[in-house]
Tab-separated table of C-alpha atoms and ligand atoms in Angstrom:
chain	number	residue	atom	x	y	z
A	1	MET	CA	-45.729	-26.497	-33.424
A	2	THR	CA	-46.651	-26.774	-37.292
A	3	ALA	CA	-45.885	-30.565	-38.857
A	4	GLU	CA	-43.192	-28.607	-41.113
A	5	VAL	CA	-41.358	-27.623	-37.311
A	6	ALA	CA	-41.793	-31.408	-35.859
A	7	THR	CA	-40.150	-33.021	-39.436
A	8	ARG	CA	-37.258	-30.860	-38.928
A	9	ARG	CA	-37.052	-31.559	-34.955
A	10	ASP	CA	-37.028	-35.266	-36.170
A	11	ALA	CA	-34.554	-34.973	-39.002
A	12	ALA	CA	-31.800	-33.323	-36.157
A	13	VAL	CA	-32.041	-36.971	-34.376
A	14	VAL	CA	-30.599	-38.159	-38.154
A	15	ARG	CA	-28.414	-35.420	-37.578
A	16	ALA	CA	-26.994	-35.838	-34.165
A	17	ALA	CA	-26.343	-39.716	-35.120
A	18	HIS	CA	-24.402	-38.900	-38.196
A	19	PRO	CA	-23.037	-35.234	-37.867
A	20	PHE	CA	-20.350	-35.897	-40.600
A	21	ALA	CA	-22.803	-38.031	-43.444
A	22	PHE	CA	-25.763	-37.050	-42.919
A	23	PRO	CA	-24.673	-33.351	-43.811
A	24	LEU	CA	-22.284	-34.347	-46.600
A	25	VAL	CA	-24.982	-36.896	-48.507
A	26	SER	CA	-28.068	-34.470	-47.993
A	27	ALA	CA	-25.445	-32.250	-49.808
A	28	VAL	CA	-24.942	-34.319	-52.656
A	29	PRO	CA	-26.849	-32.781	-55.825
A	30	GLY	CA	-28.920	-34.540	-58.478
A	31	PRO	CA	-30.738	-37.780	-57.457
A	32	VAL	CA	-28.181	-39.763	-58.474
A	33	ARG	CA	-24.006	-38.932	-58.325
A	34	ARG	CA	-20.672	-40.958	-58.048
A	35	VAL	CA	-19.072	-39.500	-55.008
A	36	PRO	CA	-15.326	-40.913	-54.769
A	37	GLY	CA	-14.254	-42.825	-51.900
A	38	LEU	CA	-17.900	-43.207	-51.112
A	39	GLY	CA	-19.709	-44.888	-53.864
A	40	VAL	CA	-22.392	-44.230	-55.901
A	41	ILE	CA	-25.394	-42.125	-53.790
A	42	VAL	CA	-29.337	-42.657	-54.830
A	43	LYS	CA	-31.651	-40.466	-53.735
A	44	ASP	CA	-34.576	-40.584	-56.047
A	45	ALA	CA	-37.041	-43.060	-55.172
A	46	ALA	CA	-38.032	-44.823	-58.398
A	47	LEU	CA	-33.925	-45.046	-59.041
A	48	LEU	CA	-33.508	-46.835	-56.117
A	49	ARG	CA	-36.518	-49.199	-56.215
A	50	GLY	CA	-35.430	-49.377	-59.969
A	51	VAL	CA	-31.744	-50.718	-58.269
A	52	LEU	CA	-33.720	-52.730	-55.590
A	53	MET	CA	-36.057	-54.971	-57.957
A	54	ASP	CA	-32.929	-55.851	-60.635
A	55	SER	CA	-30.733	-57.996	-58.716
A	56	ALA	CA	-29.274	-58.994	-62.020
A	57	HIS	CA	-27.232	-56.460	-61.596
A	58	PHE	CA	-26.938	-55.318	-57.835
A	59	SER	CA	-26.033	-57.624	-55.272
A	60	LYS	CA	-26.237	-58.059	-51.098
A	61	ASN	CA	-23.462	-60.168	-51.644
A	62	GLY	CA	-19.810	-58.563	-53.146
A	63	PRO	CA	-17.073	-55.359	-52.340
A	64	GLY	CA	-18.839	-53.150	-50.441
A	65	ALA	CA	-22.130	-54.570	-49.683
A	66	PRO	CA	-23.831	-55.683	-46.327
A	67	SER	CA	-21.735	-59.188	-46.790
A	68	ASP	CA	-18.885	-57.417	-46.009
A	69	LEU	CA	-19.913	-56.622	-42.772
A	70	TRP	CA	-22.235	-59.658	-41.983
A	71	THR	CA	-20.241	-62.535	-43.886
A	72	PRO	CA	-17.202	-62.757	-41.277
A	73	VAL	CA	-19.546	-62.491	-38.249
A	74	LEU	CA	-22.798	-64.443	-39.067
A	75	GLY	CA	-21.029	-66.829	-42.073
A	76	PRO	CA	-22.811	-66.931	-45.366
A	77	ARG	CA	-26.114	-68.025	-45.379
A	78	VAL	CA	-28.338	-65.007	-43.324
A	79	LEU	CA	-30.482	-63.670	-45.449
A	80	LEU	CA	-29.241	-60.216	-45.468
A	81	ASN	CA	-26.189	-61.796	-47.266
A	82	MET	CA	-27.699	-64.036	-49.587
A	83	GLU	CA	-29.370	-63.683	-53.199
A	84	GLY	CA	-31.166	-65.872	-55.788
A	85	ALA	CA	-32.709	-69.319	-55.340
A	86	ASP	CA	-31.172	-70.573	-51.666
A	87	HIS	CA	-32.450	-66.609	-50.084
A	88	LEU	CA	-36.344	-66.917	-51.671
A	89	ALA	CA	-35.954	-70.683	-50.577
A	90	LEU	CA	-35.155	-69.649	-46.917
A	91	ARG	CA	-37.232	-66.865	-46.557
A	92	ARG	CA	-40.455	-69.354	-48.118
A	93	GLN	CA	-39.560	-71.892	-44.827
A	94	LEU	CA	-39.463	-68.334	-42.418
A	95	ALA	CA	-42.653	-67.396	-43.928
A	96	PRO	CA	-44.728	-68.825	-41.169
A	97	LEU	CA	-43.247	-67.026	-38.346
A	98	PHE	CA	-44.113	-63.639	-39.993
A	99	SER	CA	-47.800	-64.744	-40.268
A	100	PRO	CA	-50.575	-62.463	-38.943
A	101	SER	CA	-51.413	-65.562	-37.245
A	102	PHE	CA	-47.723	-66.274	-35.204
A	103	VAL	CA	-46.866	-62.647	-35.110
A	104	ASP	CA	-50.034	-61.118	-33.308
A	105	GLY	CA	-49.927	-64.438	-30.787
A	106	PHE	CA	-45.886	-63.804	-30.247
A	107	VAL	CA	-46.341	-59.937	-30.269
A	108	ALA	CA	-49.018	-60.725	-27.375
A	109	GLU	CA	-47.147	-63.408	-25.130
A	110	SER	CA	-43.897	-61.229	-25.672
A	111	LEU	CA	-45.352	-57.156	-24.855
A	112	GLY	CA	-48.646	-58.169	-23.176
A	113	ALA	CA	-46.537	-57.545	-19.571
A	114	ALA	CA	-44.952	-54.420	-20.914
A	115	THR	CA	-47.428	-52.840	-22.781
A	116	ARG	CA	-49.576	-53.097	-19.409
A	117	SER	CA	-46.705	-51.547	-17.675
A	118	LEU	CA	-46.899	-48.929	-19.737
A	119	ALA	CA	-50.814	-47.963	-19.419
A	120	ALA	CA	-50.636	-47.952	-15.882
A	121	ALA	CA	-47.533	-46.343	-15.416
A	122	LEU	CA	-49.213	-43.272	-18.028
A	123	ALA	CA	-52.922	-43.628	-16.115
A	124	ALA	CA	-50.843	-42.515	-13.350
A	125	GLY	CA	-49.450	-39.566	-14.713
A	126	GLU	CA	-46.166	-40.912	-14.261
A	127	PRO	CA	-43.068	-39.796	-16.360
A	128	VAL	CA	-42.733	-42.729	-19.126
A	129	ASP	CA	-39.610	-42.638	-21.043
A	130	LEU	CA	-40.625	-44.156	-24.612
A	131	VAL	CA	-36.774	-44.988	-25.278
A	132	ALA	CA	-36.309	-47.132	-22.268
A	133	HIS	CA	-40.164	-48.730	-22.827
A	134	ALA	CA	-39.499	-49.415	-27.023
A	135	ARG	CA	-35.610	-51.233	-25.062
A	136	ARG	CA	-37.218	-53.420	-23.103
A	137	GLY	CA	-40.124	-54.329	-25.282
A	138	ALA	CA	-37.110	-55.057	-27.516
A	139	SER	CA	-35.453	-57.255	-25.147
A	140	HIS	CA	-38.622	-59.109	-24.636
A	141	VAL	CA	-39.178	-60.066	-28.159
A	142	ILE	CA	-35.093	-60.897	-28.846
A	143	SER	CA	-35.259	-63.063	-25.990
A	144	ARG	CA	-38.260	-64.798	-27.818
A	145	LEU	CA	-36.380	-64.755	-30.768
A	146	VAL	CA	-33.423	-66.487	-29.039
A	147	GLY	CA	-34.882	-68.850	-26.755
A	148	LEU	CA	-33.391	-66.774	-24.046
A	149	GLU	CA	-35.421	-67.197	-20.472
A	150	GLU	CA	-37.808	-63.811	-20.026
A	151	GLY	CA	-35.556	-61.189	-18.429
A	152	ARG	CA	-32.430	-63.128	-19.444
A	153	PHE	CA	-31.741	-60.075	-22.145
A	154	ASP	CA	-30.747	-57.136	-20.621
A	155	ASP	CA	-29.704	-53.944	-20.747
A	156	ALA	CA	-26.360	-54.893	-20.548
A	157	MET	CA	-26.683	-57.119	-23.423
A	158	PHE	CA	-28.947	-54.966	-25.670
A	159	ALA	CA	-25.624	-52.277	-24.829
A	160	ARG	CA	-23.341	-54.902	-26.751
A	161	VAL	CA	-25.633	-55.354	-29.522
A	162	SER	CA	-26.254	-52.267	-30.408
A	163	ALA	CA	-22.357	-51.457	-30.480
A	164	VAL	CA	-22.348	-53.442	-33.037
A	165	THR	CA	-24.286	-51.589	-35.096
A	166	GLY	CA	-22.829	-49.150	-34.149
A	167	TYR	CA	-18.887	-50.046	-35.657
A	168	VAL	CA	-20.689	-49.592	-39.320
A	169	THR	CA	-20.371	-46.281	-40.657
A	170	LEU	CA	-20.905	-45.313	-44.761
A	171	ALA	CA	-17.124	-45.029	-44.597
A	172	ARG	CA	-16.268	-48.393	-42.990
A	173	PRO	CA	-17.522	-51.294	-45.301
A	174	ARG	CA	-15.876	-53.627	-42.852
A	175	LEU	CA	-15.909	-54.446	-39.149
A	176	GLY	CA	-11.857	-53.888	-37.915
A	177	PRO	CA	-10.441	-56.978	-35.962
A	178	ARG	CA	-11.579	-55.758	-32.241
A	179	GLN	CA	-14.933	-54.759	-33.850
A	180	LEU	CA	-15.086	-58.829	-35.329
A	181	ALA	CA	-14.227	-60.438	-31.945
A	182	SER	CA	-16.692	-58.466	-30.176
A	183	ALA	CA	-19.319	-58.754	-33.275
A	184	ARG	CA	-18.460	-62.757	-32.901
A	185	ALA	CA	-18.306	-63.048	-28.834
A	186	ILE	CA	-22.108	-61.340	-28.403
A	187	LEU	CA	-23.764	-62.613	-31.429
A	188	GLY	CA	-21.945	-66.209	-30.413
A	189	GLU	CA	-23.278	-66.227	-27.155
A	190	LEU	CA	-26.685	-65.406	-27.897
A	191	GLY	CA	-26.428	-68.415	-30.777
A	192	GLU	CA	-25.518	-71.006	-27.862
A	193	HIS	CA	-28.491	-69.707	-26.484
A	194	ALA	CA	-30.461	-70.598	-30.189
A	195	ALA	CA	-28.735	-73.912	-30.240
A	196	ARG	CA	-29.986	-74.903	-26.973
A	197	ALA	CA	-34.103	-74.077	-28.263
A	198	TYR	CA	-33.359	-75.369	-31.559
A	199	ALA	CA	-32.475	-79.091	-30.013
A	200	GLY	CA	-35.772	-78.319	-27.624
A	201	ASP	CA	-39.659	-78.262	-27.888
A	202	GLU	CA	-41.344	-75.906	-30.793
A	203	SER	CA	-42.017	-73.575	-28.318
A	204	THR	CA	-39.463	-71.110	-28.745
A	205	VAL	CA	-38.892	-69.510	-32.221
A	206	PRO	CA	-35.306	-71.430	-32.895
A	207	GLY	CA	-37.350	-74.840	-32.113
A	208	ARG	CA	-40.092	-73.762	-34.398
A	209	MET	CA	-37.644	-73.228	-37.376
A	210	ARG	CA	-36.104	-76.665	-36.849
A	211	ALA	CA	-40.114	-77.488	-37.469
A	212	LEU	CA	-40.140	-76.011	-40.507
A	213	GLY	CA	-37.352	-77.417	-41.882
A	214	LEU	CA	-34.327	-74.729	-41.135
A	215	ASP	CA	-31.206	-76.631	-40.668
A	216	GLU	CA	-29.257	-75.506	-37.384
A	217	ARG	CA	-26.771	-73.103	-38.873
A	218	GLU	CA	-29.895	-71.948	-40.792
A	219	ALA	CA	-32.061	-71.358	-38.293
A	220	LEU	CA	-28.960	-69.680	-35.837
A	221	GLY	CA	-27.976	-67.496	-38.952
A	222	ALA	CA	-31.588	-66.308	-38.987
A	223	VAL	CA	-31.553	-65.598	-35.429
A	224	GLY	CA	-28.960	-63.204	-35.966
A	225	ALA	CA	-29.930	-61.625	-38.546
A	226	PHE	CA	-33.315	-61.238	-36.791
A	227	VAL	CA	-31.160	-59.565	-33.657
A	228	LEU	CA	-29.386	-57.132	-35.939
A	229	THR	CA	-32.367	-55.734	-38.636
A	230	GLY	CA	-35.327	-55.775	-35.779
A	231	THR	CA	-34.047	-54.865	-32.431
A	232	GLU	CA	-32.447	-50.882	-32.974
A	233	THR	CA	-34.998	-49.912	-35.880
A	234	ILE	CA	-37.768	-50.529	-33.678
A	235	VAL	CA	-36.375	-48.724	-30.788
A	236	SER	CA	-35.578	-45.640	-33.147
A	237	TYR	CA	-39.112	-45.759	-34.744
A	238	LEU	CA	-41.522	-45.926	-31.435
A	239	PRO	CA	-40.380	-42.432	-29.655
A	240	ARG	CA	-40.022	-40.746	-32.827
A	241	LEU	CA	-43.187	-41.743	-33.616
A	242	VAL	CA	-45.075	-40.554	-30.652
A	243	ALA	CA	-42.608	-37.446	-31.039
A	244	LEU	CA	-43.679	-36.319	-34.707
A	245	LEU	CA	-47.109	-36.923	-33.347
A	246	VAL	CA	-47.436	-34.961	-29.973
A	247	ASP	CA	-45.348	-32.289	-31.525
A	248	SER	CA	-47.703	-31.992	-34.828
A	249	GLY	CA	-50.596	-32.007	-32.931
A	250	TRP	CA	-51.913	-35.175	-34.195
A	251	HIS	CA	-51.648	-37.252	-31.367
A	252	ALA	CA	-54.254	-35.547	-29.743
A	253	ARG	CA	-56.423	-35.531	-32.925
A	254	ILE	CA	-56.497	-39.328	-33.323
A	255	ALA	CA	-56.454	-39.631	-29.876
A	256	SER	CA	-59.806	-37.550	-29.745
A	257	ASP	CA	-61.599	-39.612	-33.129
A	258	PRO	CA	-62.865	-43.081	-31.268
A	259	ALA	CA	-62.899	-44.251	-35.463
A	260	ARG	CA	-59.020	-43.915	-35.438
A	261	GLY	CA	-59.623	-42.301	-38.615
A	262	ALA	CA	-56.172	-41.066	-39.562
A	263	LEU	CA	-54.098	-43.903	-37.446
A	264	ASP	CA	-52.751	-45.909	-40.447
A	265	ALA	CA	-51.813	-42.834	-42.539
A	266	ALA	CA	-49.601	-41.318	-39.273
A	267	ILE	CA	-48.111	-44.485	-38.965
A	268	ALA	CA	-47.025	-44.831	-42.724
A	269	GLU	CA	-46.037	-40.897	-42.719
A	270	GLY	CA	-44.292	-41.722	-39.325
A	271	LEU	CA	-41.705	-44.725	-41.291
A	272	ARG	CA	-41.644	-42.064	-44.360
A	273	VAL	CA	-40.662	-39.691	-42.626
A	274	THR	CA	-37.757	-41.151	-40.027
A	275	THR	CA	-37.200	-44.012	-42.098
A	276	PRO	CA	-35.336	-45.438	-39.775
A	277	SER	CA	-33.447	-47.810	-41.679
A	278	PRO	CA	-31.645	-44.838	-43.592
A	279	VAL	CA	-29.332	-46.109	-45.985
A	280	MET	CA	-29.000	-49.061	-47.733
A	281	LEU	CA	-26.147	-50.888	-49.423
A	282	ARG	CA	-25.605	-52.998	-52.863
A	283	ALA	CA	-22.634	-54.179	-54.708
A	284	VAL	CA	-22.502	-53.751	-58.722
A	285	SER	CA	-22.569	-57.738	-59.880
A	286	ALA	CA	-23.104	-56.666	-63.584
A	287	PRO	CA	-22.407	-53.304	-65.851
A	288	THR	CA	-25.222	-51.665	-65.913
A	289	ARG	CA	-26.741	-47.824	-65.495
A	290	ILE	CA	-28.642	-46.087	-62.585
A	291	GLY	CA	-30.656	-43.135	-64.511
A	292	PRO	CA	-27.179	-41.381	-66.582
A	293	VAL	CA	-24.290	-42.601	-64.194
A	294	ALA	CA	-22.515	-45.661	-65.654
A	295	VAL	CA	-22.187	-48.141	-62.763
A	296	ARG	CA	-19.791	-51.727	-62.735
A	297	PRO	CA	-18.707	-54.362	-60.726
A	298	GLY	CA	-16.116	-52.980	-58.330
A	299	ASP	CA	-18.488	-49.891	-57.745
A	300	ARG	CA	-20.410	-49.590	-54.168
A	301	VAL	CA	-24.180	-48.570	-54.606
A	302	ILE	CA	-25.387	-46.157	-51.216
A	303	LEU	CA	-29.067	-46.159	-51.355
A	304	GLY	CA	-30.477	-42.833	-48.926
A	305	THR	CA	-34.199	-44.419	-48.792
A	306	TYR	CA	-34.146	-41.736	-46.068
A	307	TRP	CA	-33.435	-38.616	-48.428
A	308	ALA	CA	-35.970	-39.924	-51.190
A	309	ASP	CA	-38.406	-40.731	-48.586
A	310	THR	CA	-37.986	-37.448	-46.677
A	311	ALA	CA	-38.239	-35.590	-50.627
A	312	LEU	CA	-42.163	-35.732	-50.071
A	313	GLY	CA	-42.032	-32.676	-47.769
A	314	ALA	CA	-43.467	-33.220	-44.255
A	315	PHE	CA	-44.824	-35.146	-42.132
A	316	ASP	CA	-48.600	-35.095	-43.072
A	317	PRO	CA	-51.252	-37.606	-42.064
A	318	GLU	CA	-53.648	-35.901	-43.895
A	319	GLY	CA	-52.181	-35.593	-47.980
A	320	ASN	CA	-50.429	-39.218	-46.962
A	321	PRO	CA	-47.639	-38.982	-49.578
A	322	SER	CA	-46.149	-42.119	-48.383
A	323	ALA	CA	-48.422	-43.782	-50.303
A	324	SER	CA	-47.233	-43.310	-53.507
A	325	LEU	CA	-43.896	-45.112	-51.831
A	326	LYS	CA	-45.525	-48.508	-51.335
A	327	GLN	CA	-43.615	-48.853	-48.213
A	328	LEU	CA	-40.282	-48.073	-49.757
A	329	TRP	CA	-39.013	-47.296	-45.952
A	330	PHE	CA	-38.600	-51.374	-45.767
A	331	GLY	CA	-37.383	-51.934	-49.055
A	332	ALA	CA	-38.478	-53.613	-52.059
A	333	GLY	CA	-37.462	-56.949	-54.334
A	334	ALA	CA	-36.298	-60.195	-52.630
A	335	HIS	CA	-34.585	-58.590	-49.152
A	336	TYR	CA	-38.229	-56.690	-48.651
A	337	CYS	CA	-38.373	-56.761	-44.609
A	338	LEU	CA	-39.324	-60.027	-43.601
A	339	GLY	CA	-40.092	-58.421	-39.811
A	340	ALA	CA	-42.277	-55.858	-41.100
A	341	PRO	CA	-45.402	-57.759	-39.921
A	342	LEU	CA	-43.790	-58.006	-36.650
A	343	ALA	CA	-42.633	-54.594	-36.324
A	344	MET	CA	-46.273	-52.552	-37.257
A	345	ALA	CA	-47.578	-55.224	-34.328
A	346	GLN	CA	-45.121	-53.962	-32.150
A	347	ILE	CA	-46.130	-50.385	-33.327
A	348	ARG	CA	-49.698	-50.898	-33.185
A	349	LEU	CA	-49.433	-52.194	-29.285
A	350	ALA	CA	-47.601	-49.343	-28.201
A	351	LEU	CA	-49.821	-46.909	-29.830
A	352	ASP	CA	-53.273	-48.337	-28.357
A	353	ALA	CA	-52.109	-47.411	-24.779
A	354	LEU	CA	-50.356	-44.211	-25.851
A	355	LEU	CA	-53.579	-42.944	-27.853
A	356	ALA	CA	-55.628	-43.323	-24.585
A	357	HIS	CA	-54.337	-39.746	-23.546
A	358	PRO	CA	-55.255	-37.308	-25.736
A	359	GLY	CA	-52.954	-35.245	-23.418
A	360	LEU	CA	-49.776	-36.501	-23.781
A	361	ARG	CA	-46.934	-34.315	-23.746
A	362	ILE	CA	-43.243	-34.178	-24.328
A	363	GLU	CA	-41.133	-33.226	-20.975
A	364	ARG	CA	-38.010	-34.013	-21.827
A	365	ARG	CA	-35.972	-35.541	-25.424
A	366	ARG	CA	-32.180	-36.094	-25.749
A	367	PRO	CA	-31.330	-37.330	-29.776
A	368	ALA	CA	-28.517	-40.186	-29.176
A	369	ARG	CA	-25.570	-39.399	-30.921
A	370	GLY	CA	-22.817	-41.035	-32.995
A	371	VAL	CA	-25.131	-44.678	-33.418
A	372	LEU	CA	-25.899	-46.455	-36.824
A	373	ILE	CA	-29.656	-46.346	-36.652
A	374	PRO	CA	-31.101	-42.475	-35.764
A	375	SER	CA	-32.931	-42.497	-32.206
A	376	TYR	CA	-33.435	-40.986	-28.998
A	377	ALA	CA	-31.248	-41.312	-26.174
A	378	GLU	CA	-34.800	-40.348	-24.108
A	379	LEU	CA	-38.059	-39.428	-24.574
A	380	VAL	CA	-40.131	-38.860	-21.358
A	381	VAL	CA	-43.874	-38.246	-22.006
A	382	ARG	CA	-46.495	-37.776	-19.042
A	383	ALA	CA	-49.899	-37.981	-20.212
B	401	HEM	C1	-39.349	-50.360	-38.489
B	401	HEM	C2	-38.720	-51.257	-38.391
B	401	HEM	C3	-37.893	-52.247	-39.066
B	401	HEM	C4	-37.623	-51.351	-40.739
B	401	HEM	C5	-37.906	-49.622	-40.713
B	401	HEM	C6	-37.025	-51.998	-40.783
B	401	HEM	C7	-36.182	-51.877	-42.563
B	401	HEM	C8	-35.832	-52.872	-43.572
B	401	HEM	C9	-35.476	-52.438	-44.803
B	401	HEM	C10	-35.108	-51.530	-45.451
B	401	HEM	C11	-35.063	-53.765	-44.926
B	401	HEM	C12	-34.193	-54.003	-46.197
B	401	HEM	C13	-32.999	-54.118	-46.609
B	401	HEM	C14	-32.331	-53.882	-48.075
B	401	HEM	O1	-32.731	-54.241	-48.460
B	401	HEM	O2	-30.771	-53.869	-47.877
B	401	HEM	C15	-35.240	-55.014	-44.203
B	401	HEM	C16	-35.132	-56.129	-43.965
B	401	HEM	C17	-35.035	-57.016	-43.215
B	401	HEM	N1	-35.471	-57.273	-41.878
B	401	HEM	FE1	-36.341	-54.689	-41.694
B	401	HEM	N2	-37.351	-53.395	-40.586
B	401	HEM	C18	-37.884	-53.356	-39.492
B	401	HEM	C19	-37.767	-54.402	-38.541
B	401	HEM	C20	-37.796	-55.942	-38.532
B	401	HEM	C21	-38.185	-56.092	-36.998
B	401	HEM	C22	-38.959	-56.003	-36.035
B	401	HEM	C23	-37.547	-58.110	-37.728
B	401	HEM	C24	-37.625	-58.771	-37.495
B	401	HEM	C25	-36.826	-60.025	-37.029
B	401	HEM	C26	-36.980	-57.466	-39.022
B	401	HEM	C27	-36.383	-58.341	-39.823
B	401	HEM	C28	-35.742	-58.051	-41.329
B	401	HEM	C29	-34.778	-59.192	-41.834
B	401	HEM	C30	-34.812	-60.926	-41.273
B	401	HEM	C31	-34.634	-58.394	-43.295
B	401	HEM	C32	-34.072	-59.067	-44.156
B	401	HEM	C33	-34.350	-59.745	-45.038
B	401	HEM	C34	-33.966	-60.442	-46.450
B	401	HEM	O3	-32.870	-59.612	-46.532
B	401	HEM	O4	-34.259	-61.209	-47.217
B	401	HEM	N3	-36.927	-56.175	-39.146
B	401	HEM	N4	-35.712	-54.050	-43.370
């Protein structure tokens, strides 16, 4: 199979998740356009980066922005609905949690056992569902982030968190009363565990946040933000990356190369082609222009990162067009993904196990339907 076909198969995952929004946004012509009832849609990488870097005119806090969705659930101080000096100060306080030394230890502790069992199942020639593996891994990571005992964050809890992000659609900028109640219930439950951990010693992430100077409200908000942003993105990305690698023939190429020369480019290209977080939202806080389109307060800006990234063509670790995008798939500017080092460490750990088998093949796949973050529901591989 060629890289073009592999890339088209990945696009089918996005279409399954968003059967209406995906063709609709894809059909919007040009780099930027106002679409009545939806907002101003931006699909060009340079314009998109310009909006992300311009906090004088665009905000995550305001009508149609992420604050409309998450402030009623998590309160007003959870990074993804903050701007300005307060936001910067909170990010600085959290930075040590994402330093390479902390992340490496954290990932080894939370994912070591799951990765060893993945390696053993592959070595035994057993079929492995990489979605289930990624979900188990994400659950271990969340347990640690929240300060839960091992295994307490089970599949049922995972499904409840996914249901919360599943409420969000492009056409629905706010949660309805029933959705809000169920979102508050699951995040409130996680918050109770996090509060207990916060009060304890530094061996848990909430406890460490207290040592870093966060007050309890900030720590619980950060935990909520991590759960909402850092779970499904990874569960989406890992199986989609492996499908791209195997489908395009790059898995066998990289696995057979002891120097793993193209690995970094393959991971970046996978992030570009899949863009696990396909859209970002902003409110307009002061009148300005996005390219030729004038915008004013009250407008909602829909940043179509997926379309900007995939405009550079099919999965191509050799030409590596992703290099020009400066990791746009993780955002840019003040809100650039705080968890990027954690995401990269998780991906590398799983790939180490998978690349031990050049003959890895995909036995079964099924894209998930009607979810916010496009993913496979099942991707079964065998070595
Ligand atoms: C492949 C995986 C991931 C992708 C593609 C991704 C993508 C993104 C993007 C695009 C943003 C910026 C959103 C915007 O500006 O509107 C973001 C923000 C964020 N991400 Fe990630 N993310 C990933 C994994 C993670 C993980 C594992 C965590 C862990 C805790 C995480 C935590 C965060 C947080 C806290 C923010 C908000 C930062 C802020 O507003 O200052 N992400 N992510």
